[in-house]
Coordinates of C-alpha atoms in Angstrom, one line a residue:
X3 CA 63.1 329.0 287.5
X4 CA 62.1 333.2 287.5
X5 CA 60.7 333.9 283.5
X6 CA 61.6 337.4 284.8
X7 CA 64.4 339.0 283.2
X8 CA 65.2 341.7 286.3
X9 CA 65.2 338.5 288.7
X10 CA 68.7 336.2 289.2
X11 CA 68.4 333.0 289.0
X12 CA 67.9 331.6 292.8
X13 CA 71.0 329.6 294.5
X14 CA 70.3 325.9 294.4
X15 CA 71.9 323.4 296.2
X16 CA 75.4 322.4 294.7
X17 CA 76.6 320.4 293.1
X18 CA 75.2 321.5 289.6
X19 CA 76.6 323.0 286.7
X20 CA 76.8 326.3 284.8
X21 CA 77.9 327.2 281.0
X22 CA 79.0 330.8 280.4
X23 CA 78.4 332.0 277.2
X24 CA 80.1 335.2 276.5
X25 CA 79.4 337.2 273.0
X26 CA 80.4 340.1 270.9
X27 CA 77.4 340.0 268.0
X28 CA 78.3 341.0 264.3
X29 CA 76.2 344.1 262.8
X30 CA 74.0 341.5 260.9
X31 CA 71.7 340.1 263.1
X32 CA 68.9 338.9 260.7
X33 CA 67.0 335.9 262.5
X34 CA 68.6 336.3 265.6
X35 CA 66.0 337.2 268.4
X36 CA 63.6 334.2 265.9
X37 CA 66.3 331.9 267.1
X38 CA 67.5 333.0 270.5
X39 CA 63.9 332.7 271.8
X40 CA 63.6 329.2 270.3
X41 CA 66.6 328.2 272.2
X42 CA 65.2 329.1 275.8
X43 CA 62.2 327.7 274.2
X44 CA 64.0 324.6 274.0
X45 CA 66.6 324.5 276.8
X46 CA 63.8 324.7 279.0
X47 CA 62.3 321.5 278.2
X48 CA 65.5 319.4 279.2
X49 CA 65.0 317.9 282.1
X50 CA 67.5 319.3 284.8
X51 CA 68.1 322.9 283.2
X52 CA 67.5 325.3 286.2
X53 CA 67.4 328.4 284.9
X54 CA 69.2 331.5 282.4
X55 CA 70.6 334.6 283.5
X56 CA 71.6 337.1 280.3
X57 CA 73.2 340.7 280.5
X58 CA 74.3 342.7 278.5
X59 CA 76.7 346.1 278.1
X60 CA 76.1 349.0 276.2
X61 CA 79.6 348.7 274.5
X62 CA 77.9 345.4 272.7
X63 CA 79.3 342.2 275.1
X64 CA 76.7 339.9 275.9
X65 CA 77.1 337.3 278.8
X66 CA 74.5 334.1 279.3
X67 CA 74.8 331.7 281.7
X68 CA 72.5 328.3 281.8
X69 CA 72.0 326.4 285.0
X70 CA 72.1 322.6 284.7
X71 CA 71.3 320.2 288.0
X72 CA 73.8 317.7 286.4
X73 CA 76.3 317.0 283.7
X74 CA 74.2 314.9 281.6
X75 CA 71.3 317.9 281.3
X76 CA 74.0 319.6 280.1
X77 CA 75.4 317.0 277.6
X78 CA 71.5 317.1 276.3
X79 CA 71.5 320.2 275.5
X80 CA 75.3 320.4 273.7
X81 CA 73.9 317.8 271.5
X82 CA 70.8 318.8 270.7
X83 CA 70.7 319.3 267.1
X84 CA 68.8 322.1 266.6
X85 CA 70.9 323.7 268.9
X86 CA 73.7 322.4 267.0
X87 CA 72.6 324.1 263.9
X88 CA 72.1 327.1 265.7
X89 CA 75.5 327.5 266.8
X90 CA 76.6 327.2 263.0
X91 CA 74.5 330.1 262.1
X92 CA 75.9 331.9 264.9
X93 CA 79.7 331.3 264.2
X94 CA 78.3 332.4 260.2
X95 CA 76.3 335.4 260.9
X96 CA 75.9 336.5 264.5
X97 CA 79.4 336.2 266.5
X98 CA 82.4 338.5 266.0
X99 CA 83.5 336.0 268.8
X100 CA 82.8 334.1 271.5
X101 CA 83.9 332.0 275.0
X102 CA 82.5 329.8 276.6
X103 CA 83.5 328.1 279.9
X104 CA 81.7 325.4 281.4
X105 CA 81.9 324.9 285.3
X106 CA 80.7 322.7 288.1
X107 CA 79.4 324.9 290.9
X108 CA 80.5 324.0 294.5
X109 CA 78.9 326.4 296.8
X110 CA 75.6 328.8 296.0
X111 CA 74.2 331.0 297.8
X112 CA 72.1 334.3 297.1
X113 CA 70.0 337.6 298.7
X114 CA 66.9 338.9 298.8
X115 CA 66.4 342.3 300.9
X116 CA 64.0 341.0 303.8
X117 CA 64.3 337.4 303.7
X118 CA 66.9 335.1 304.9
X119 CA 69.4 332.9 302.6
X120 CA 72.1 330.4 304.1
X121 CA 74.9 329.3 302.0
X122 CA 74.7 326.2 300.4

């Protein structure tokens, strides 16, 4: 896992799982960054999350997407309940709106200038 924002998240080997969580944020945004860092804070501790990519646009859509080796990292982390409570506040206060798409990735593989990469 790269704690570097500018870095992708490296290919690992399939299978494993991602969630895509794409936002449009409200004007109010009280607590927000408090509680988004808490999150990674937490996600990261589950064991089999890989790793969090985040962009976002100047027009205001905001895309994350959490690597899990398998589906029951991923299950951990949907029931987590501080996480739960989290979402609430976001659906209250934070999110105009929201998707979220949850996939198991069959194939990875990535680039770095100068070094070799083989699909996977």
């Amino acid at each position: 896992m790269s704690d570097d924002s500018q870095v992708p998240v490296e290919a690992f080997d399939p299978p494993y799982y991602v969630a895509v969580f794409t936002t449009v944020r409200t004007q109010g945004q009280s607590g927000y960054r408090e509680t988004n860092a808490r999150m990674e804070e937490l996600v990261r501790e589950i064991p089999g999350f890989l790793g969090i990519d985040h962009a976002q646009t100047p027009g205001g859509l905001g895309i994350t997407v959490g690597y899990f080796r398998d589906a029951d990292a991923l299950t951990q982390w949907r029931t987590n309940a501080e996480h739960q409570t989290a979402q609430k506040r976001g659906r209250a206060e934070w999110y105009e709106r929201y998707t979220l798409h949850v996939a198991k990735v069959e194939r990875s593989h990535g680039f770095v200038r100068g070094a070799q990469q083989a699909d996977r």
